[in-house]
């Protein structure tokens, strides 16, 4: 094992998006020696792509806003399946985390009075999203990075972690490779925080980048942690549809937040039929299904989407409030959104399911393993409200950093088994040694088709079962992969391990989708169109690795204390 480059820290954070950076800042502030590892360059995470804003009940624009309303909106958006403790911490702590970001140097858009400006977003009762035009994530990452690099954190970039290491029940490290040289690297640690983001690359059309291959989900699963509510994956209502090369790229909800109107080929403002009260600012699950239905019923735009028009706000306003959208459409589609509509269709965007964690410390069911951000589950229940991810990263990034540092404190470093590590190395090398086998790109493409077709916006028992059968075939095919070339910057080789992760999350998604015989939030069963609030609405799905196979079970949700449930009865 001495042959592998080795680093030792109290806490290692895998993933350097908003959640990872915030966690590392906190862990370091608690005095833990902290490593931050990411498979791309620092600052290239998904968080940087976030456009619309960060949700926090600052009450700067709508003064009636408060944490109670944010909590209720989040729970109702999640169809009451959320971990209420997480939703509570989130609603109560988000304003402080946003102000802290401002204190660290983030420059938000301002109201006339000079306070942080807030915009409307789907499912939020009040104008709640603090924003920087449509480039909020960029400002957030810039600020966290600036803070982070001066906090004594050791950063390891372009380093992919492939396996978690345990000693008995306890996490003791992680193993992976440098993307450029292909050399293996070992990290020893007392606590590990997963902040690896989502799983969107398992689908054909997605707003997510190459980094979202479900690595954290699958490593946690393999290490024995539980995953929760994996059937819930969010299809954002508005992705680009044309030209084909950019299909799936996000059209931010801020377009609707700034007054964008959805129409079909007959010029009808169709949200009147689906949610007359909230219209375009209904929750994402409802808007996505509405667009899908319009297109299915033959009222789609020329390239199979709906029209989304914000041009009535005037060119200056659109360019100021939605600069990235203006450039995105000009450059990719040669369309001027200040003059006419865009064409949009649902795109795979965000996974609500993830590693099951405790709200206070973000600890998983494996001692020493923590998770925060999109890789963690529970916070958003069956459907996430826009803007609630960026606030989630800040609130739970901080909590995970604190929790992991406290756990690691005073512990001596446990043994790392040389045999185990050598096994991981051999597994990773295998595609080079195979004389026969499949190309990982072909299987990845096939998987994306399967997920898109069978585990999509609308689901039926027959479709999901077909999807599962096909995933089983893909798993068999993926057992023998063959790759050419050397270990030096070889994306085909990188995909071999990523593919394994995507197959695990896809199977978990499909199996949970089959088991949930109701429609709830982002999970729409055509054969079970109603929500079953009495039975299934009170059960979380739990995925774990048992006896060499995937086990899917249910567990009763943790009931809310009376003082909180009262908030909802008062509403009725
Ligand atoms: C286009 C777009 C717009 C969005 N707009 C908004 C918005 O306006 N408001 C909002 O609230 N949410 C928005 N979201 C969602 C939000 O941006 C993400 O949910 C959030 O940024 C996830 O943050 P994270 O820290 O969990 O993960 P990320 O920011 O994606 O970071 C993941 C990190 O993990 C690393 N990583 C992954 N696997 C490995 C591995 N095996 N080894 C080492 N490192 C690894 C990556 O390199 C990366 O550093 C948007 C998402 C997209 C795609």
Short mmCIF file of N, CA, C and O in Angstrom, two decimals, residues 168-273:
data_model
loop_
_atom_site.label_atom_id
_atom_site.label_comp_id
_atom_site.label_asym_id
_atom_site.label_seq_id
_atom_site.Cartn_x
_atom_site.Cartn_y
_atom_site.Cartn_z
N UNK A 168 -14.11 -2.18 10.07
CA UNK A 168 -15.33 -2.62 10.77
C UNK A 168 -16.49 -1.79 10.27
O UNK A 168 -16.70 -1.67 9.07
N UNK A 169 -17.18 -1.16 11.23
CA UNK A 169 -18.35 -0.35 10.84
C UNK A 169 -17.97 1.07 10.47
O UNK A 169 -18.77 1.81 9.92
N UNK A 170 -16.76 1.45 10.85
CA UNK A 170 -16.41 2.87 10.85
C UNK A 170 -15.67 3.31 9.59
O UNK A 170 -14.80 2.61 9.08
N UNK A 171 -16.03 4.49 9.06
CA UNK A 171 -15.33 5.06 7.91
C UNK A 171 -13.92 5.44 8.29
O UNK A 171 -13.71 6.09 9.32
N UNK A 172 -12.96 5.09 7.43
CA UNK A 172 -11.57 5.45 7.78
C UNK A 172 -10.82 6.09 6.61
O UNK A 172 -9.67 6.47 6.76
N UNK A 173 -11.46 6.20 5.47
CA UNK A 173 -10.73 6.83 4.37
C UNK A 173 -11.43 6.68 3.03
O UNK A 173 -12.58 6.22 2.95
N UNK A 174 -10.71 7.09 2.00
CA UNK A 174 -11.26 7.02 0.64
C UNK A 174 -10.14 6.78 -0.34
O UNK A 174 -8.98 7.13 -0.09
N UNK A 175 -10.50 6.18 -1.47
CA UNK A 175 -9.51 5.81 -2.48
C UNK A 175 -9.98 6.33 -3.83
O UNK A 175 -11.18 6.39 -4.10
N UNK A 176 -9.02 6.73 -4.67
CA UNK A 176 -9.42 7.23 -5.99
C UNK A 176 -8.22 7.41 -6.89
O UNK A 176 -7.17 6.79 -6.66
N UNK A 177 -8.38 8.23 -7.91
CA UNK A 177 -7.28 8.43 -8.87
C UNK A 177 -7.21 9.89 -9.29
O UNK A 177 -8.20 10.62 -9.24
N UNK A 178 -6.01 10.29 -9.71
CA UNK A 178 -5.84 11.62 -10.30
C UNK A 178 -6.29 11.53 -11.75
O UNK A 178 -5.83 10.66 -12.49
N UNK A 179 -7.17 12.41 -12.15
CA UNK A 179 -7.71 12.32 -13.51
C UNK A 179 -6.62 12.47 -14.58
O UNK A 179 -6.68 11.83 -15.61
N UNK A 180 -5.64 13.31 -14.30
CA UNK A 180 -4.64 13.57 -15.33
C UNK A 180 -3.65 12.41 -15.49
O UNK A 180 -3.45 11.89 -16.59
N UNK A 181 -3.08 11.97 -14.38
CA UNK A 181 -2.02 10.94 -14.47
C UNK A 181 -2.58 9.53 -14.38
O UNK A 181 -1.93 8.57 -14.79
N UNK A 182 -3.79 9.40 -13.84
CA UNK A 182 -4.37 8.07 -13.64
C UNK A 182 -3.79 7.35 -12.43
O UNK A 182 -4.14 6.20 -12.16
N UNK A 183 -2.89 8.00 -11.71
CA UNK A 183 -2.28 7.34 -10.54
C UNK A 183 -3.26 7.29 -9.38
O UNK A 183 -4.06 8.22 -9.20
N UNK A 184 -3.16 6.21 -8.62
CA UNK A 184 -4.08 6.05 -7.48
C UNK A 184 -3.64 6.89 -6.29
O UNK A 184 -2.44 7.17 -6.13
N UNK A 185 -4.62 7.25 -5.46
CA UNK A 185 -4.33 8.07 -4.29
C UNK A 185 -5.23 7.63 -3.13
O UNK A 185 -6.39 7.28 -3.34
N UNK A 186 -4.65 7.66 -1.94
CA UNK A 186 -5.36 7.18 -0.76
C UNK A 186 -5.48 8.32 0.26
O UNK A 186 -4.50 9.04 0.50
N UNK A 187 -6.67 8.49 0.81
CA UNK A 187 -6.88 9.49 1.86
C UNK A 187 -7.30 8.76 3.12
O UNK A 187 -8.25 7.99 3.10
N UNK A 188 -6.58 9.03 4.22
CA UNK A 188 -6.99 8.47 5.51
C UNK A 188 -7.68 9.58 6.29
O UNK A 188 -7.19 10.72 6.30
N UNK A 189 -8.76 9.26 6.95
CA UNK A 189 -9.49 10.30 7.69
C UNK A 189 -10.36 9.67 8.76
O UNK A 189 -10.70 8.48 8.68
N UNK A 190 -10.75 10.48 9.73
CA UNK A 190 -11.66 10.00 10.77
C UNK A 190 -13.12 10.24 10.41
O UNK A 190 -14.00 9.58 10.93
N UNK A 191 -13.33 11.23 9.57
CA UNK A 191 -14.72 11.50 9.14
C UNK A 191 -14.71 11.92 7.68
O UNK A 191 -13.78 12.58 7.21
N UNK A 192 -15.76 11.51 6.98
CA UNK A 192 -15.87 11.82 5.55
C UNK A 192 -17.20 12.50 5.29
O UNK A 192 -18.25 12.03 5.75
N UNK A 193 -17.16 13.60 4.56
CA UNK A 193 -18.41 14.27 4.17
C UNK A 193 -18.58 14.09 2.67
O UNK A 193 -17.72 14.51 1.88
N UNK A 194 -19.68 13.49 2.28
CA UNK A 194 -20.00 13.39 0.85
C UNK A 194 -20.74 14.66 0.45
O UNK A 194 -21.73 15.03 1.08
N UNK A 195 -20.26 15.31 -0.61
CA UNK A 195 -20.95 16.50 -1.14
C UNK A 195 -20.84 16.46 -2.66
O UNK A 195 -20.47 17.44 -3.30
N UNK A 196 -21.16 15.29 -3.21
CA UNK A 196 -20.89 15.01 -4.62
C UNK A 196 -22.01 15.39 -5.57
O UNK A 196 -21.90 15.17 -6.77
N UNK A 197 -23.12 15.93 -5.06
CA UNK A 197 -24.19 16.38 -5.94
C UNK A 197 -25.08 15.25 -6.44
O UNK A 197 -25.24 14.23 -5.75
N UNK A 198 -25.63 15.41 -7.66
CA UNK A 198 -26.74 14.56 -8.11
C UNK A 198 -26.39 13.47 -9.10
O UNK A 198 -25.25 13.01 -9.18
N UNK A 199 -27.41 13.08 -9.89
CA UNK A 199 -27.34 11.85 -10.69
C UNK A 199 -27.80 12.04 -12.14
O UNK A 199 -27.99 11.07 -12.86
N UNK A 200 -28.00 13.30 -12.56
CA UNK A 200 -28.70 13.58 -13.83
C UNK A 200 -28.15 12.91 -15.07
O UNK A 200 -28.88 12.70 -16.03
N UNK A 201 -26.86 12.54 -15.06
CA UNK A 201 -26.27 11.96 -16.27
C UNK A 201 -26.77 10.54 -16.55
O UNK A 201 -26.42 9.94 -17.56
N UNK A 202 -27.59 10.01 -15.65
CA UNK A 202 -28.22 8.72 -15.93
C UNK A 202 -29.33 8.89 -16.97
O UNK A 202 -29.82 7.91 -17.53
N UNK A 203 -29.76 10.13 -17.21
CA UNK A 203 -30.83 10.42 -18.18
C UNK A 203 -30.26 11.04 -19.45
O UNK A 203 -29.17 11.63 -19.44
N UNK A 204 -31.05 10.92 -20.52
CA UNK A 204 -30.59 11.43 -21.82
C UNK A 204 -30.65 12.96 -21.87
O UNK A 204 -29.71 13.62 -22.32
N UNK A 205 -31.78 13.52 -21.41
CA UNK A 205 -31.92 14.97 -21.45
C UNK A 205 -31.85 15.51 -20.03
O UNK A 205 -32.70 15.19 -19.20
N UNK A 206 -30.85 16.31 -19.78
CA UNK A 206 -30.63 16.79 -18.41
C UNK A 206 -29.97 18.16 -18.41
O UNK A 206 -29.22 18.50 -19.33
N UNK A 207 -30.24 18.90 -17.35
CA UNK A 207 -29.58 20.20 -17.15
C UNK A 207 -28.22 19.99 -16.50
O UNK A 207 -27.47 20.94 -16.34
N UNK A 208 -27.93 18.76 -16.11
CA UNK A 208 -26.71 18.49 -15.34
C UNK A 208 -25.50 18.27 -16.25
O UNK A 208 -25.64 17.86 -17.40
N UNK A 209 -24.30 18.48 -15.69
CA UNK A 209 -23.07 18.32 -16.48
C UNK A 209 -22.49 16.92 -16.27
O UNK A 209 -23.04 16.10 -15.54
N UNK A 210 -21.34 16.67 -16.89
CA UNK A 210 -20.70 15.35 -16.83
C UNK A 210 -20.40 14.89 -15.41
O UNK A 210 -20.22 13.70 -15.16
N UNK A 211 -20.36 15.83 -14.46
CA UNK A 211 -19.96 15.45 -13.10
C UNK A 211 -21.04 14.71 -12.32
O UNK A 211 -20.76 14.09 -11.30
N UNK A 212 -22.31 14.81 -12.79
CA UNK A 212 -23.41 14.25 -12.00
C UNK A 212 -23.70 12.80 -12.34
O UNK A 212 -24.65 12.49 -13.04
N UNK A 213 -22.85 11.92 -11.83
CA UNK A 213 -23.01 10.51 -12.14
C UNK A 213 -23.34 9.68 -10.89
O UNK A 213 -23.14 8.47 -10.87
N UNK A 214 -23.82 10.36 -9.86
CA UNK A 214 -24.29 9.63 -8.67
C UNK A 214 -23.19 8.95 -7.87
O UNK A 214 -23.44 7.97 -7.17
N UNK A 215 -21.95 9.48 -7.93
CA UNK A 215 -20.83 8.80 -7.26
C UNK A 215 -21.03 8.71 -5.75
O UNK A 215 -20.78 7.66 -5.15
N UNK A 216 -21.46 9.80 -5.15
CA UNK A 216 -21.63 9.81 -3.69
C UNK A 216 -22.74 8.86 -3.28
O UNK A 216 -22.60 8.11 -2.29
N UNK A 217 -23.85 8.89 -4.03
CA UNK A 217 -24.96 7.98 -3.73
C UNK A 217 -24.46 6.53 -3.74
O UNK A 217 -24.75 5.74 -2.84
N UNK A 218 -23.72 6.18 -4.79
CA UNK A 218 -23.35 4.78 -4.94
C UNK A 218 -22.26 4.38 -3.94
O UNK A 218 -22.29 3.27 -3.40
N UNK A 219 -21.31 5.28 -3.68
CA UNK A 219 -20.26 4.92 -2.70
C UNK A 219 -20.86 4.73 -1.31
O UNK A 219 -20.48 3.83 -0.57
N UNK A 220 -21.83 5.58 -0.96
CA UNK A 220 -22.49 5.45 0.34
C UNK A 220 -23.24 4.13 0.42
O UNK A 220 -23.16 3.40 1.41
N UNK A 221 -23.95 3.83 -0.65
CA UNK A 221 -24.72 2.57 -0.73
C UNK A 221 -23.78 1.38 -0.58
O UNK A 221 -24.03 0.46 0.21
N UNK A 222 -22.67 1.41 -1.29
CA UNK A 222 -21.72 0.29 -1.21
C UNK A 222 -21.09 0.19 0.18
O UNK A 222 -20.74 -0.90 0.62
N UNK A 223 -20.99 1.34 0.85
CA UNK A 223 -20.39 1.33 2.20
C UNK A 223 -21.41 0.92 3.26
O UNK A 223 -21.09 0.88 4.45
N UNK A 224 -22.64 0.68 2.86
CA UNK A 224 -23.65 0.20 3.81
C UNK A 224 -24.61 1.26 4.31
O UNK A 224 -25.45 0.99 5.18
N UNK A 225 -24.52 2.47 3.76
CA UNK A 225 -25.45 3.53 4.20
C UNK A 225 -26.82 3.35 3.53
O UNK A 225 -26.91 2.75 2.45
N UNK A 226 -27.84 3.91 4.17
CA UNK A 226 -29.17 3.84 3.56
C UNK A 226 -29.40 5.04 2.65
O UNK A 226 -28.94 6.15 2.94
N UNK A 227 -30.13 4.80 1.56
CA UNK A 227 -30.59 5.89 0.69
C UNK A 227 -32.08 6.05 0.93
O UNK A 227 -32.79 5.07 1.18
N UNK A 228 -32.57 7.27 0.83
CA UNK A 228 -33.99 7.51 1.12
C UNK A 228 -34.70 8.13 -0.09
O UNK A 228 -34.11 8.96 -0.81
N UNK A 229 -35.92 7.68 -0.35
CA UNK A 229 -36.84 8.28 -1.34
C UNK A 229 -36.23 8.49 -2.72
O UNK A 229 -36.38 9.56 -3.33
N UNK A 230 -35.59 7.44 -3.23
CA UNK A 230 -34.88 7.57 -4.51
C UNK A 230 -35.82 7.69 -5.72
O UNK A 230 -35.38 8.04 -6.81
N UNK A 231 -37.12 7.41 -5.54
CA UNK A 231 -38.03 7.52 -6.70
C UNK A 231 -38.25 8.96 -7.13
O UNK A 231 -38.76 9.21 -8.22
N UNK A 232 -37.88 9.89 -6.26
CA UNK A 232 -38.22 11.29 -6.55
C UNK A 232 -37.06 12.01 -7.25
O UNK A 232 -36.07 12.39 -6.61
N UNK A 233 -37.22 12.16 -8.54
CA UNK A 233 -36.24 12.92 -9.32
C UNK A 233 -37.01 14.04 -10.00
O UNK A 233 -38.11 13.83 -10.52
N UNK A 234 -36.45 15.23 -9.95
CA UNK A 234 -37.20 16.38 -10.46
C UNK A 234 -36.92 16.63 -11.95
O UNK A 234 -35.76 16.73 -12.35
N UNK A 235 -38.01 16.72 -12.70
CA UNK A 235 -37.91 17.15 -14.09
C UNK A 235 -38.24 18.63 -14.10
O UNK A 235 -39.38 19.01 -13.82
N UNK A 236 -37.22 19.44 -14.36
CA UNK A 236 -37.48 20.88 -14.40
C UNK A 236 -38.34 21.16 -15.61
O UNK A 236 -38.08 20.65 -16.70
N UNK A 237 -39.40 21.98 -15.44
CA UNK A 237 -40.34 22.16 -16.56
C UNK A 237 -39.69 22.77 -17.80
O UNK A 237 -40.14 22.49 -18.92
N UNK A 238 -38.66 23.59 -17.60
CA UNK A 238 -38.18 24.33 -18.76
C UNK A 238 -36.71 24.09 -19.06
O UNK A 238 -35.83 24.72 -18.50
N UNK A 239 -36.50 23.15 -19.99
CA UNK A 239 -35.17 22.96 -20.56
C UNK A 239 -35.25 23.40 -22.02
O UNK A 239 -36.34 23.45 -22.60
N UNK A 240 -34.11 23.71 -22.63
CA UNK A 240 -34.13 24.06 -24.06
C UNK A 240 -34.51 22.82 -24.88
O UNK A 240 -34.19 21.70 -24.47
N UNK A 241 -35.21 23.01 -26.00
CA UNK A 241 -35.51 21.87 -26.87
C UNK A 241 -34.78 21.94 -28.20
O UNK A 241 -34.59 20.93 -28.86
N UNK A 242 -34.38 23.11 -28.59
CA UNK A 242 -33.83 23.27 -29.92
C UNK A 242 -32.66 24.23 -29.90
O UNK A 242 -32.74 25.21 -29.15
N UNK A 243 -31.60 24.02 -30.66
CA UNK A 243 -31.30 22.86 -31.52
C UNK A 243 -30.98 21.60 -30.70
O UNK A 243 -30.71 21.70 -29.50
N UNK A 244 -31.00 20.42 -31.35
CA UNK A 244 -30.87 19.16 -30.62
C UNK A 244 -29.62 19.08 -29.75
O UNK A 244 -29.63 18.47 -28.69
N UNK A 245 -28.53 19.72 -30.18
CA UNK A 245 -27.27 19.61 -29.43
C UNK A 245 -27.37 20.25 -28.04
O UNK A 245 -26.55 19.94 -27.17
N UNK A 246 -28.33 21.12 -27.82
CA UNK A 246 -28.41 21.78 -26.51
C UNK A 246 -29.66 21.35 -25.75
O UNK A 246 -30.01 21.93 -24.73
N UNK A 247 -30.35 20.35 -26.26
CA UNK A 247 -31.59 19.91 -25.61
C UNK A 247 -31.32 19.53 -24.15
O UNK A 247 -30.39 18.78 -23.87
N UNK A 248 -32.12 20.07 -23.27
CA UNK A 248 -31.98 19.75 -21.84
C UNK A 248 -31.33 20.87 -21.05
O UNK A 248 -31.50 20.94 -19.84
N UNK A 249 -30.57 21.75 -21.72
CA UNK A 249 -29.93 22.85 -20.97
C UNK A 249 -31.01 23.69 -20.30
O UNK A 249 -32.05 23.99 -20.89
N UNK A 250 -30.73 24.10 -19.07
CA UNK A 250 -31.77 24.73 -18.26
C UNK A 250 -32.18 26.13 -18.74
O UNK A 250 -31.34 26.93 -19.13
N UNK A 251 -33.48 26.37 -18.68
CA UNK A 251 -34.02 27.73 -18.83
C UNK A 251 -34.53 28.06 -17.43
O UNK A 251 -35.51 27.48 -16.96
N UNK A 252 -33.85 28.96 -16.77
CA UNK A 252 -34.12 29.15 -15.34
C UNK A 252 -35.57 29.52 -15.03
O UNK A 252 -36.23 30.24 -15.81
N UNK A 253 -36.01 29.08 -13.86
CA UNK A 253 -37.36 29.41 -13.41
C UNK A 253 -37.50 30.92 -13.19
O UNK A 253 -38.59 31.46 -13.13
N UNK A 254 -36.34 31.60 -13.08
CA UNK A 254 -36.38 33.05 -12.93
C UNK A 254 -37.10 33.70 -14.12
O UNK A 254 -37.67 34.79 -13.98
N UNK A 255 -37.12 33.04 -15.27
CA UNK A 255 -37.85 33.60 -16.43
C UNK A 255 -39.33 33.72 -16.07
O UNK A 255 -39.98 34.74 -16.32
N UNK A 256 -39.85 32.66 -15.43
CA UNK A 256 -41.26 32.73 -14.99
C UNK A 256 -41.38 33.64 -13.77
O UNK A 256 -42.35 34.38 -13.63
N UNK A 257 -40.36 33.62 -12.90
CA UNK A 257 -40.35 34.50 -11.73
C UNK A 257 -40.40 35.97 -12.14
O UNK A 257 -40.95 36.81 -11.43
N UNK A 258 -39.83 36.28 -13.29
CA UNK A 258 -39.82 37.67 -13.77
C UNK A 258 -41.01 37.95 -14.70
O UNK A 258 -41.01 38.93 -15.44
N UNK A 259 -41.99 37.06 -14.71
CA UNK A 259 -43.23 37.33 -15.44
C UNK A 259 -43.41 36.54 -16.73
O UNK A 259 -44.35 36.81 -17.50
N UNK A 260 -42.55 35.56 -17.01
CA UNK A 260 -42.66 34.77 -18.24
C UNK A 260 -43.98 33.99 -18.31
O UNK A 260 -44.47 33.49 -17.31
N UNK A 261 -44.54 33.93 -19.53
CA UNK A 261 -45.85 33.31 -19.73
C UNK A 261 -45.71 32.08 -20.63
O UNK A 261 -45.00 32.13 -21.64
N UNK A 262 -46.40 31.00 -20.25
CA UNK A 262 -46.35 29.76 -21.03
C UNK A 262 -47.59 29.65 -21.92
O UNK A 262 -48.72 29.82 -21.43
N UNK A 263 -47.39 29.37 -23.19
CA UNK A 263 -48.53 29.15 -24.09
C UNK A 263 -48.29 27.92 -24.96
O UNK A 263 -47.15 27.48 -25.12
N UNK A 264 -49.39 27.40 -25.55
CA UNK A 264 -49.26 26.26 -26.46
C UNK A 264 -49.40 26.73 -27.91
O UNK A 264 -49.49 27.94 -28.17
N UNK A 265 -49.45 25.77 -28.83
CA UNK A 265 -49.47 26.14 -30.26
C UNK A 265 -50.77 26.87 -30.63
O UNK A 265 -50.84 27.52 -31.67
N UNK A 266 -51.79 26.76 -29.78
CA UNK A 266 -53.05 27.47 -30.06
C UNK A 266 -53.10 28.84 -29.38
O UNK A 266 -54.16 29.49 -29.33
N UNK A 267 -51.99 29.24 -28.80
CA UNK A 267 -51.92 30.56 -28.17
C UNK A 267 -52.59 30.60 -26.81
O UNK A 267 -52.75 31.66 -26.20
N UNK A 268 -52.94 29.41 -26.30
CA UNK A 268 -53.66 29.32 -25.03
C UNK A 268 -52.67 29.37 -23.85
O UNK A 268 -51.64 28.68 -23.89
N UNK A 269 -52.96 30.19 -22.84
CA UNK A 269 -52.13 30.20 -21.63
C UNK A 269 -52.57 29.02 -20.76
O UNK A 269 -53.40 29.14 -19.86
N UNK A 270 -51.98 27.85 -21.06
CA UNK A 270 -52.57 26.59 -20.59
C UNK A 270 -52.48 26.37 -19.08
O UNK A 270 -53.21 25.55 -18.54
N UNK A 271 -51.62 27.09 -18.35
CA UNK A 271 -51.54 26.86 -16.90
C UNK A 271 -52.87 27.21 -16.22
O UNK A 271 -53.13 26.75 -15.11
N UNK A 272 -53.72 27.97 -16.92
CA UNK A 272 -55.06 28.27 -16.38
C UNK A 272 -55.84 26.99 -16.11
O UNK A 272 -56.66 26.92 -15.20
N UNK A 273 -55.56 25.95 -16.93
CA UNK A 273 -56.29 24.68 -16.76
C UNK A 273 -55.73 23.87 -15.60
O UNK A 273 -56.44 23.12 -14.96
#
